[in-house]
Amino acid sequence: MLTETNIADKNLRDEVRSWLSENWTQPKAAALTQHQPMWGASDELKSWLAEVVAARWAVPRWPSEWFGRDLSNAQAKIIEAEFAAVKAPGTGQDRTNLWANTLLAGGTEVLKSKLIGPLLKSEINMCLLYSEPNAGSDLAGIRTRADRQGDHYVVNGQKVWTSGAMTADYGMLIARTDWDVPKHLGISYFYCPMKQEGIDVRPLRQITNESHFNEVFITDAHIPVDNMLGNFNQGWKMLQTALAYERLIMGEGARGPRGGNKKAKDEEILIALAREAGVLDEPKLRQQIAQAIAYKKLNALNSARGKADIAQGESSSLMSLGKLAMSRILHEEARLRTEILGPASMLEGSDYPRAEDANFLTFNAYLTSIGGGTDQIQRNIIGERVLGLPKEPEVDKKIPFRDVRAS
Amino acid sequence: MNKLSPEERVTLRDSVHKLLTDECSENAVRTTMETSSGFDPVLWRKLAEMGIVGLIIDQPQGGAGVGPVELEMVMEEVGAALLCSPLLASGVLAAELLKALQVEDVANRLLPTIASGECIATAVLTGQSGCWTQSGVTVTAEGDASSNEWYLTGSASYVLHGQNANLLLVAANTPDGAGMFVVDAGADGIDVASLPTFDHTLRLASISFDNVAAERINTQRPVWDAVRQALDVTLVALAGEQAGAAEHCLTATVDYAKTRIQFGRAIGSFQAIKHMAADLLLETESALSAARNAAVCLADDASNATEAISLAAFACADTFVTTAATNVQMYGGIAFTWEHPAHLYLRRARANAQLFGSSDFYRERFMQQLGA
Ligand SMILES: Cc1cc2nc3c(=O)[nH]c(=O)nc-3n(C[C@H](O)[C@H](O)[C@H](O)COP(=O)(O)OP(=O)(O)OC[C@H]3O[C@@H](n4cnc5c(N)ncnc54)[C@H](O)[C@@H]3O)c2cc1C
């Protein structure tokens, strides 16, 4: 028997499917499976995203006034499944677009009208201006200041580890707006325009020998008052929303090898590599590979169960485990790639792509175990917020920020 | 063997420490590792003058004539300072191999120039498999014993400082089993190619031989016994390097944890950091014990020396990797930068753990020594 939901679901599926078959043409698909630049989207991707946004597939769970369709999670997943089936990107941004979700959650009407569209179409590039030399895990310890002058804020301070700052048009910035209240209560959250005189971006060389993250020196930079997200001095709350999205995304995946994943067929990469190296029949290695793949599959299952919980209106503790799980997965996969290679793992360079991958991934795994909040901080969060264990005493939580001790 | 008194050992260690503090700072390492040779000839000369290059070479042949215990001790300093040099290749592996072959005229001819640092020697023992048993030998020698004219053909890999060596000691398969050959690195038919290494402080080369005239070292010992002896001494030295480096890494990280403030407290006051540090101390102290014990067993020619060396090989390799890797996590973002030394140690740790065979290989040898 067809229920009304069944009929609506079927209609929706038919609609996506026929739209995709008309619009997701072979040349577009071919152009988009090319290696994408890491910071910023290619022109082909941008023009495809523009089509997806115009057809309202980008953020189906969102309200219709913001490019959405007010759909339920279950219905949005139908759309995602159809896109995934033909490997078309662009939908599901109501889960995965950190920038747009944060903006929708806290932005002013002016800012939302100006930027949500371009964000969904990847027309503008973004970065995160959170960490400072003396405020990493302890983000509430930031010392970058924003002072109101008329219709804008004037910002001064220094940020660090800012990934993608070189190409960014805006940075999601936290700055101190009140020094006389305890540290969490005097922070505001902004969309800071990056292409202005007061912003000086200096690349840092990373252990991977790349330069994706930067130091950002901010001297009398201007931010229009409309660019504040959430309320004045309530940036900490806004930050929690943004961090939750960020950690969710980091829990679901990470950057692969530098040159793209050159794996044959659809075989698990560790199995393929062990086969290629002629060591797939070694019992100890088989056990370890099985365990590493299990970690990955179990994380995916956790994540799926967590999403189902959320769809049923329950909050899910499973979602906070993803990032920690992913950290273990990435470190373990890199370790096994090394073990499979043996002495060849001592090499690097384009003549030794397997070694290049193993070494790069060994180092890049720290992006997930340190970036976006370290594993240790993540464990504290799980212990305290999820399991309800007593909090660690925080010596500087209640005193005015002026009196807080720094490194 | 020239046994040093405890006071002499302290003096030796102090003088190496001082030399490396002065001449092998982190900056110096960074400069040296980006040069093509990957070592600093001035420092090399000073190490030779101090007797470090010829540490285990006998005194009549220009060396200091000390044993594995002093070697291990010096290597702890070498590891802590991340010294870039052909010391392990020339002063340890090649020198011990020449000693182990027990052919007096060859030793008398070659060891003095190695001890003085003028000649950089290395051993060519394996091919692309990186297998350090006799079955890993990939070079073949043709010739005949009567005229003692021999020609080498084949390609070898993972040759430590092969691109810097003047003198190659080449293991090759002959009609009568494994043989050991001496050849000038510049000889006709030799092609040396640098291998790009992830650890920039390391130099490895692949070397191909195309009908290269070579001198056979006519030892009375089975050649692979001599190779095994040289590798065992080298493993003790490497274990010392790894243990010293790991200890250094941990000390630096703990110092940082005492001064880095987050949440109004030193990060070392968080149990997460404290427990990582305590676990690593168990590892690094165990590594030091393993390396020093292996050196003593080897010096005393103890019956369990092979067992002790195998234990040190995997314990120290694993400890250095674990310590250097965990330290990056303990530092946080700062260690994700090229400018921070943490990655230099992690790179060296990963290379050291593969240099003469994997930890699994030595765990297996350990089991065999235990009778299993
Ligand atoms: C590759 C990479 C990219 C990054 N990109 C960005 C970016 O784009 N924008 C941005 O703002 N930041 C970025 N970061 C910064 C990142 O968020 C911080 O590095 C991270 O939050 C840790 O801060 P920290 O580096 O200051 O380390 P610290 O906070 O100093 O931590 C040092 C050590 O102490 C531990 N520690 C600290 N507090 C506690 C505690 N309470 N309990 C237990 N252990 C504790 C940590 O786990 C860590 O092991 C990036 C970092 C990396 C590595």
JSON list of C-alpha atoms in Angstrom, two decimals, chain B residues 60-224:
[
{"chain": "B", "resi": 60, "resn": "PRO", "atom": "CA", "xyz": [97.83, 0.11, 15.77]},
{"chain": "B", "resi": 61, "resn": "GLN", "atom": "CA", "xyz": [95.56, 1.00, 12.87]},
{"chain": "B", "resi": 62, "resn": "GLY", "atom": "CA", "xyz": [95.07, 4.55, 14.01]},
{"chain": "B", "resi": 63, "resn": "GLY", "atom": "CA", "xyz": [91.90, 4.11, 16.01]},
{"chain": "B", "resi": 64, "resn": "ALA", "atom": "CA", "xyz": [90.97, 4.51, 19.67]},
{"chain": "B", "resi": 65, "resn": "GLY", "atom": "CA", "xyz": [90.49, 0.80, 20.01]},
{"chain": "B", "resi": 66, "resn": "VAL", "atom": "CA", "xyz": [87.57, 0.95, 22.38]},
{"chain": "B", "resi": 67, "resn": "GLY", "atom": "CA", "xyz": [84.61, -1.39, 22.36]},
{"chain": "B", "resi": 68, "resn": "PRO", "atom": "CA", "xyz": [80.84, -1.50, 22.01]},
{"chain": "B", "resi": 69, "resn": "VAL", "atom": "CA", "xyz": [80.18, 0.05, 25.42]},
{"chain": "B", "resi": 70, "resn": "GLU", "atom": "CA", "xyz": [81.94, 3.30, 24.51]},
{"chain": "B", "resi": 71, "resn": "LEU", "atom": "CA", "xyz": [80.50, 3.19, 21.01]},
{"chain": "B", "resi": 72, "resn": "GLU", "atom": "CA", "xyz": [76.95, 2.90, 22.34]},
{"chain": "B", "resi": 73, "resn": "MET", "atom": "CA", "xyz": [77.57, 5.77, 24.73]},
{"chain": "B", "resi": 74, "resn": "VAL", "atom": "CA", "xyz": [78.90, 8.06, 22.02]},
{"chain": "B", "resi": 75, "resn": "MET", "atom": "CA", "xyz": [75.99, 7.17, 19.79]},
{"chain": "B", "resi": 76, "resn": "GLU", "atom": "CA", "xyz": [73.51, 8.29, 22.43]},
{"chain": "B", "resi": 77, "resn": "GLU", "atom": "CA", "xyz": [75.01, 11.76, 22.03]},
{"chain": "B", "resi": 78, "resn": "VAL", "atom": "CA", "xyz": [74.97, 11.43, 18.26]},
{"chain": "B", "resi": 79, "resn": "GLY", "atom": "CA", "xyz": [71.28, 10.57, 18.33]},
{"chain": "B", "resi": 80, "resn": "ALA", "atom": "CA", "xyz": [70.35, 13.38, 20.68]},
{"chain": "B", "resi": 81, "resn": "ALA", "atom": "CA", "xyz": [72.10, 15.90, 18.43]},
{"chain": "B", "resi": 82, "resn": "LEU", "atom": "CA", "xyz": [70.78, 14.41, 15.16]},
{"chain": "B", "resi": 83, "resn": "LEU", "atom": "CA", "xyz": [74.32, 14.36, 13.82]},
{"chain": "B", "resi": 84, "resn": "CYS", "atom": "CA", "xyz": [74.42, 14.10, 10.02]},
{"chain": "B", "resi": 85, "resn": "SER", "atom": "CA", "xyz": [77.51, 12.10, 9.11]},
{"chain": "B", "resi": 86, "resn": "PRO", "atom": "CA", "xyz": [78.81, 8.86, 7.61]},
{"chain": "B", "resi": 87, "resn": "LEU", "atom": "CA", "xyz": [79.91, 7.71, 11.08]},
{"chain": "B", "resi": 88, "resn": "LEU", "atom": "CA", "xyz": [77.65, 4.67, 11.19]},
{"chain": "B", "resi": 89, "resn": "ALA", "atom": "CA", "xyz": [78.49, 3.71, 7.59]},
{"chain": "B", "resi": 90, "resn": "SER", "atom": "CA", "xyz": [82.24, 4.18, 7.70]},
{"chain": "B", "resi": 91, "resn": "GLY", "atom": "CA", "xyz": [83.44, 4.22, 11.29]},
{"chain": "B", "resi": 92, "resn": "VAL", "atom": "CA", "xyz": [81.14, 1.45, 12.45]},
{"chain": "B", "resi": 93, "resn": "LEU", "atom": "CA", "xyz": [79.73, -0.81, 9.72]},
{"chain": "B", "resi": 94, "resn": "ALA", "atom": "CA", "xyz": [82.64, -0.78, 7.27]},
{"chain": "B", "resi": 95, "resn": "ALA", "atom": "CA", "xyz": [85.30, -0.64, 9.99]},
{"chain": "B", "resi": 96, "resn": "GLU", "atom": "CA", "xyz": [83.83, -3.55, 11.93]},
{"chain": "B", "resi": 97, "resn": "LEU", "atom": "CA", "xyz": [83.40, -5.53, 8.73]},
{"chain": "B", "resi": 98, "resn": "LEU", "atom": "CA", "xyz": [87.06, -5.12, 7.89]},
{"chain": "B", "resi": 99, "resn": "LYS", "atom": "CA", "xyz": [87.97, -6.19, 11.42]},
{"chain": "B", "resi": 100, "resn": "ALA", "atom": "CA", "xyz": [85.60, -9.14, 11.32]},
{"chain": "B", "resi": 101, "resn": "LEU", "atom": "CA", "xyz": [87.01, -10.46, 8.05]},
{"chain": "B", "resi": 102, "resn": "GLN", "atom": "CA", "xyz": [90.35, -10.93, 9.84]},
{"chain": "B", "resi": 103, "resn": "VAL", "atom": "CA", "xyz": [92.60, -10.40, 6.86]},
{"chain": "B", "resi": 104, "resn": "GLU", "atom": "CA", "xyz": [95.51, -8.52, 8.29]},
{"chain": "B", "resi": 105, "resn": "ASP", "atom": "CA", "xyz": [97.06, -6.89, 5.24]},
{"chain": "B", "resi": 106, "resn": "VAL", "atom": "CA", "xyz": [93.72, -5.57, 4.02]},
{"chain": "B", "resi": 107, "resn": "ALA", "atom": "CA", "xyz": [92.84, -4.27, 7.48]},
{"chain": "B", "resi": 108, "resn": "ASN", "atom": "CA", "xyz": [96.26, -2.65, 7.87]},
{"chain": "B", "resi": 109, "resn": "ARG", "atom": "CA", "xyz": [95.93, -0.99, 4.52]},
{"chain": "B", "resi": 110, "resn": "LEU", "atom": "CA", "xyz": [92.37, 0.31, 4.81]},
{"chain": "B", "resi": 111, "resn": "LEU", "atom": "CA", "xyz": [91.54, 0.91, 8.45]},
{"chain": "B", "resi": 112, "resn": "PRO", "atom": "CA", "xyz": [94.00, 3.75, 9.12]},
{"chain": "B", "resi": 113, "resn": "THR", "atom": "CA", "xyz": [92.49, 5.92, 6.38]},
{"chain": "B", "resi": 114, "resn": "ILE", "atom": "CA", "xyz": [89.02, 5.16, 7.67]},
{"chain": "B", "resi": 115, "resn": "ALA", "atom": "CA", "xyz": [90.04, 6.06, 11.22]},
{"chain": "B", "resi": 116, "resn": "SER", "atom": "CA", "xyz": [91.52, 9.34, 10.06]},
{"chain": "B", "resi": 117, "resn": "GLY", "atom": "CA", "xyz": [88.31, 10.18, 8.21]},
{"chain": "B", "resi": 118, "resn": "GLU", "atom": "CA", "xyz": [90.16, 10.66, 4.90]},
{"chain": "B", "resi": 119, "resn": "CYS", "atom": "CA", "xyz": [88.48, 7.63, 3.45]},
{"chain": "B", "resi": 120, "resn": "ILE", "atom": "CA", "xyz": [84.75, 7.18, 3.76]},
{"chain": "B", "resi": 121, "resn": "ALA", "atom": "CA", "xyz": [83.85, 3.55, 3.41]},
{"chain": "B", "resi": 122, "resn": "THR", "atom": "CA", "xyz": [80.53, 1.80, 3.36]},
{"chain": "B", "resi": 123, "resn": "ALA", "atom": "CA", "xyz": [79.20, -1.72, 2.99]},
{"chain": "B", "resi": 124, "resn": "VAL", "atom": "CA", "xyz": [77.07, -2.86, 0.06]},
{"chain": "B", "resi": 125, "resn": "LEU", "atom": "CA", "xyz": [75.00, -5.75, 1.34]},
{"chain": "B", "resi": 126, "resn": "THR", "atom": "CA", "xyz": [71.49, -5.76, 0.00]},
{"chain": "B", "resi": 127, "resn": "GLY", "atom": "CA", "xyz": [69.31, -4.92, -2.96]},
{"chain": "B", "resi": 128, "resn": "GLN", "atom": "CA", "xyz": [65.87, -3.46, -3.44]},
{"chain": "B", "resi": 129, "resn": "SER", "atom": "CA", "xyz": [64.29, -5.98, -1.10]},
{"chain": "B", "resi": 130, "resn": "GLY", "atom": "CA", "xyz": [66.21, -4.39, 1.75]},
{"chain": "B", "resi": 131, "resn": "CYS", "atom": "CA", "xyz": [66.71, -7.86, 3.20]},
{"chain": "B", "resi": 132, "resn": "TRP", "atom": "CA", "xyz": [69.72, -8.05, 5.49]},
{"chain": "B", "resi": 133, "resn": "THR", "atom": "CA", "xyz": [70.34, -11.77, 5.40]},
{"chain": "B", "resi": 134, "resn": "GLN", "atom": "CA", "xyz": [72.60, -13.49, 2.95]},
{"chain": "B", "resi": 135, "resn": "SER", "atom": "CA", "xyz": [69.64, -14.10, 0.66]},
{"chain": "B", "resi": 136, "resn": "GLY", "atom": "CA", "xyz": [69.36, -10.34, 0.18]},
{"chain": "B", "resi": 137, "resn": "VAL", "atom": "CA", "xyz": [72.65, -10.13, -1.73]},
{"chain": "B", "resi": 138, "resn": "THR", "atom": "CA", "xyz": [72.05, -9.04, -5.31]},
{"chain": "B", "resi": 139, "resn": "VAL", "atom": "CA", "xyz": [75.54, -8.52, -6.71]},
{"chain": "B", "resi": 140, "resn": "THR", "atom": "CA", "xyz": [77.31, -11.37, -8.46]},
{"chain": "B", "resi": 141, "resn": "ALA", "atom": "CA", "xyz": [81.06, -11.84, -8.81]},
{"chain": "B", "resi": 142, "resn": "GLU", "atom": "CA", "xyz": [82.67, -13.68, -11.66]},
{"chain": "B", "resi": 143, "resn": "GLY", "atom": "CA", "xyz": [86.30, -14.61, -11.86]},
{"chain": "B", "resi": 144, "resn": "ASP", "atom": "CA", "xyz": [88.61, -17.21, -10.55]},
{"chain": "B", "resi": 145, "resn": "ALA", "atom": "CA", "xyz": [90.38, -17.89, -7.36]},
{"chain": "B", "resi": 146, "resn": "SER", "atom": "CA", "xyz": [93.73, -18.75, -8.95]},
{"chain": "B", "resi": 147, "resn": "SER", "atom": "CA", "xyz": [94.37, -15.38, -10.57]},
{"chain": "B", "resi": 148, "resn": "ASN", "atom": "CA", "xyz": [92.23, -13.56, -7.98]},
{"chain": "B", "resi": 149, "resn": "GLU", "atom": "CA", "xyz": [90.71, -11.42, -10.71]},
{"chain": "B", "resi": 150, "resn": "TRP", "atom": "CA", "xyz": [87.06, -10.72, -10.06]},
{"chain": "B", "resi": 151, "resn": "TYR", "atom": "CA", "xyz": [84.31, -8.70, -11.75]},
{"chain": "B", "resi": 152, "resn": "LEU", "atom": "CA", "xyz": [81.13, -7.49, -10.05]},
{"chain": "B", "resi": 153, "resn": "THR", "atom": "CA", "xyz": [77.75, -7.17, -11.72]},
{"chain": "B", "resi": 154, "resn": "GLY", "atom": "CA", "xyz": [74.33, -6.34, -10.32]},
{"chain": "B", "resi": 155, "resn": "SER", "atom": "CA", "xyz": [72.57, -3.58, -8.48]},
{"chain": "B", "resi": 156, "resn": "ALA", "atom": "CA", "xyz": [72.45, -2.89, -4.79]},
{"chain": "B", "resi": 157, "resn": "SER", "atom": "CA", "xyz": [70.30, -0.52, -2.80]},
{"chain": "B", "resi": 158, "resn": "TYR", "atom": "CA", "xyz": [69.90, 1.17, 0.58]},
{"chain": "B", "resi": 159, "resn": "VAL", "atom": "CA", "xyz": [73.65, 1.72, 0.70]},
{"chain": "B", "resi": 160, "resn": "LEU", "atom": "CA", "xyz": [74.31, 3.98, 3.66]},
{"chain": "B", "resi": 161, "resn": "HIS", "atom": "CA", "xyz": [76.18, 7.10, 2.49]},
{"chain": "B", "resi": 162, "resn": "GLY", "atom": "CA", "xyz": [76.89, 5.32, -0.78]},
{"chain": "B", "resi": 163, "resn": "GLN", "atom": "CA", "xyz": [77.08, 8.69, -2.54]},
{"chain": "B", "resi": 164, "resn": "ASN", "atom": "CA", "xyz": [79.80, 9.89, -0.16]},
{"chain": "B", "resi": 165, "resn": "ALA", "atom": "CA", "xyz": [81.90, 6.77, -0.04]},
{"chain": "B", "resi": 166, "resn": "ASN", "atom": "CA", "xyz": [85.33, 6.46, -1.62]},
{"chain": "B", "resi": 167, "resn": "LEU", "atom": "CA", "xyz": [85.58, 2.82, -0.77]},
{"chain": "B", "resi": 168, "resn": "LEU", "atom": "CA", "xyz": [82.97, 0.10, -1.10]},
{"chain": "B", "resi": 169, "resn": "LEU", "atom": "CA", "xyz": [82.94, -3.23, 0.66]},
{"chain": "B", "resi": 170, "resn": "VAL", "atom": "CA", "xyz": [80.68, -5.30, -1.54]},
{"chain": "B", "resi": 171, "resn": "ALA", "atom": "CA", "xyz": [79.06, -8.60, -0.65]},
{"chain": "B", "resi": 172, "resn": "ALA", "atom": "CA", "xyz": [78.61, -10.65, -3.79]},
{"chain": "B", "resi": 173, "resn": "ASN", "atom": "CA", "xyz": [77.58, -14.16, -4.69]},
{"chain": "B", "resi": 174, "resn": "THR", "atom": "CA", "xyz": [80.45, -16.16, -6.14]},
{"chain": "B", "resi": 175, "resn": "PRO", "atom": "CA", "xyz": [80.58, -19.71, -7.46]},
{"chain": "B", "resi": 176, "resn": "ASP", "atom": "CA", "xyz": [81.88, -20.69, -4.02]},
{"chain": "B", "resi": 177, "resn": "GLY", "atom": "CA", "xyz": [79.34, -18.85, -1.89]},
{"chain": "B", "resi": 178, "resn": "ALA", "atom": "CA", "xyz": [79.22, -15.32, -0.56]},
{"chain": "B", "resi": 179, "resn": "GLY", "atom": "CA", "xyz": [82.37, -13.30, -1.08]},
{"chain": "B", "resi": 180, "resn": "MET", "atom": "CA", "xyz": [83.48, -9.89, 0.10]},
{"chain": "B", "resi": 181, "resn": "PHE", "atom": "CA", "xyz": [85.11, -7.47, -2.29]},
{"chain": "B", "resi": 182, "resn": "VAL", "atom": "CA", "xyz": [86.87, -4.14, -2.04]},
{"chain": "B", "resi": 183, "resn": "VAL", "atom": "CA", "xyz": [86.41, -1.63, -4.77]},
{"chain": "B", "resi": 184, "resn": "ASP", "atom": "CA", "xyz": [87.16, 2.00, -5.27]},
{"chain": "B", "resi": 185, "resn": "ALA", "atom": "CA", "xyz": [83.87, 3.89, -5.54]},
{"chain": "B", "resi": 186, "resn": "GLY", "atom": "CA", "xyz": [85.14, 5.72, -8.63]},
{"chain": "B", "resi": 187, "resn": "ALA", "atom": "CA", "xyz": [86.02, 2.53, -10.50]},
{"chain": "B", "resi": 188, "resn": "ASP", "atom": "CA", "xyz": [84.84, 2.04, -14.08]},
{"chain": "B", "resi": 189, "resn": "GLY", "atom": "CA", "xyz": [81.40, 0.48, -14.37]},
{"chain": "B", "resi": 190, "resn": "ILE", "atom": "CA", "xyz": [80.08, 1.78, -11.05]},
{"chain": "B", "resi": 191, "resn": "ASP", "atom": "CA", "xyz": [77.02, 3.98, -11.11]},
{"chain": "B", "resi": 192, "resn": "VAL", "atom": "CA", "xyz": [75.96, 5.58, -7.84]},
{"chain": "B", "resi": 193, "resn": "ALA", "atom": "CA", "xyz": [72.53, 7.20, -7.59]},
{"chain": "B", "resi": 194, "resn": "SER", "atom": "CA", "xyz": [71.36, 9.08, -4.54]},
{"chain": "B", "resi": 195, "resn": "LEU", "atom": "CA", "xyz": [68.02, 7.93, -3.20]},
{"chain": "B", "resi": 196, "resn": "PRO", "atom": "CA", "xyz": [65.73, 10.75, -2.05]},
{"chain": "B", "resi": 197, "resn": "THR", "atom": "CA", "xyz": [65.11, 10.11, 1.64]},
{"chain": "B", "resi": 198, "resn": "PHE", "atom": "CA", "xyz": [62.19, 11.24, 3.77]},
{"chain": "B", "resi": 199, "resn": "ASP", "atom": "CA", "xyz": [64.70, 11.74, 6.58]},
{"chain": "B", "resi": 200, "resn": "HIS", "atom": "CA", "xyz": [66.78, 14.56, 5.15]},
{"chain": "B", "resi": 201, "resn": "THR", "atom": "CA", "xyz": [69.57, 13.89, 7.65]},
{"chain": "B", "resi": 202, "resn": "LEU", "atom": "CA", "xyz": [70.09, 10.47, 6.06]},
{"chain": "B", "resi": 203, "resn": "ARG", "atom": "CA", "xyz": [71.97, 9.59, 2.89]},
{"chain": "B", "resi": 204, "resn": "LEU", "atom": "CA", "xyz": [71.20, 6.41, 0.98]},
{"chain": "B", "resi": 205, "resn": "ALA", "atom": "CA", "xyz": [72.21, 5.37, -2.50]},
{"chain": "B", "resi": 206, "resn": "SER", "atom": "CA", "xyz": [71.58, 2.67, -4.99]},
{"chain": "B", "resi": 207, "resn": "ILE", "atom": "CA", "xyz": [74.69, 1.41, -6.73]},
{"chain": "B", "resi": 208, "resn": "SER", "atom": "CA", "xyz": [74.92, -0.60, -9.89]},
{"chain": "B", "resi": 209, "resn": "PHE", "atom": "CA", "xyz": [77.95, -2.58, -10.96]},
{"chain": "B", "resi": 210, "resn": "ASP", "atom": "CA", "xyz": [78.62, -3.40, -14.56]},
{"chain": "B", "resi": 211, "resn": "ASN", "atom": "CA", "xyz": [81.53, -5.79, -14.81]},
{"chain": "B", "resi": 212, "resn": "VAL", "atom": "CA", "xyz": [83.58, -3.88, -12.25]},
{"chain": "B", "resi": 213, "resn": "ALA", "atom": "CA", "xyz": [87.05, -5.15, -11.47]},
{"chain": "B", "resi": 214, "resn": "ALA", "atom": "CA", "xyz": [87.27, -5.78, -7.72]},
{"chain": "B", "resi": 215, "resn": "GLU", "atom": "CA", "xyz": [89.67, -7.20, -5.18]},
{"chain": "B", "resi": 216, "resn": "ARG", "atom": "CA", "xyz": [88.40, -10.17, -3.24]},
{"chain": "B", "resi": 217, "resn": "ILE", "atom": "CA", "xyz": [89.13, -10.24, 0.47]},
{"chain": "B", "resi": 218, "resn": "ASN", "atom": "CA", "xyz": [90.28, -13.79, 0.96]},
{"chain": "B", "resi": 219, "resn": "THR", "atom": "CA", "xyz": [89.06, -14.37, 4.47]},
{"chain": "B", "resi": 220, "resn": "GLN", "atom": "CA", "xyz": [89.20, -17.68, 6.26]},
{"chain": "B", "resi": 221, "resn": "ARG", "atom": "CA", "xyz": [85.86, -16.98, 7.91]},
{"chain": "B", "resi": 222, "resn": "PRO", "atom": "CA", "xyz": [82.50, -17.58, 6.30]},
{"chain": "B", "resi": 223, "resn": "VAL", "atom": "CA", "xyz": [81.82, -14.12, 4.89]},
{"chain": "B", "resi": 224, "resn": "TRP", "atom": "CA", "xyz": [78.33, -13.88, 6.22]}
]
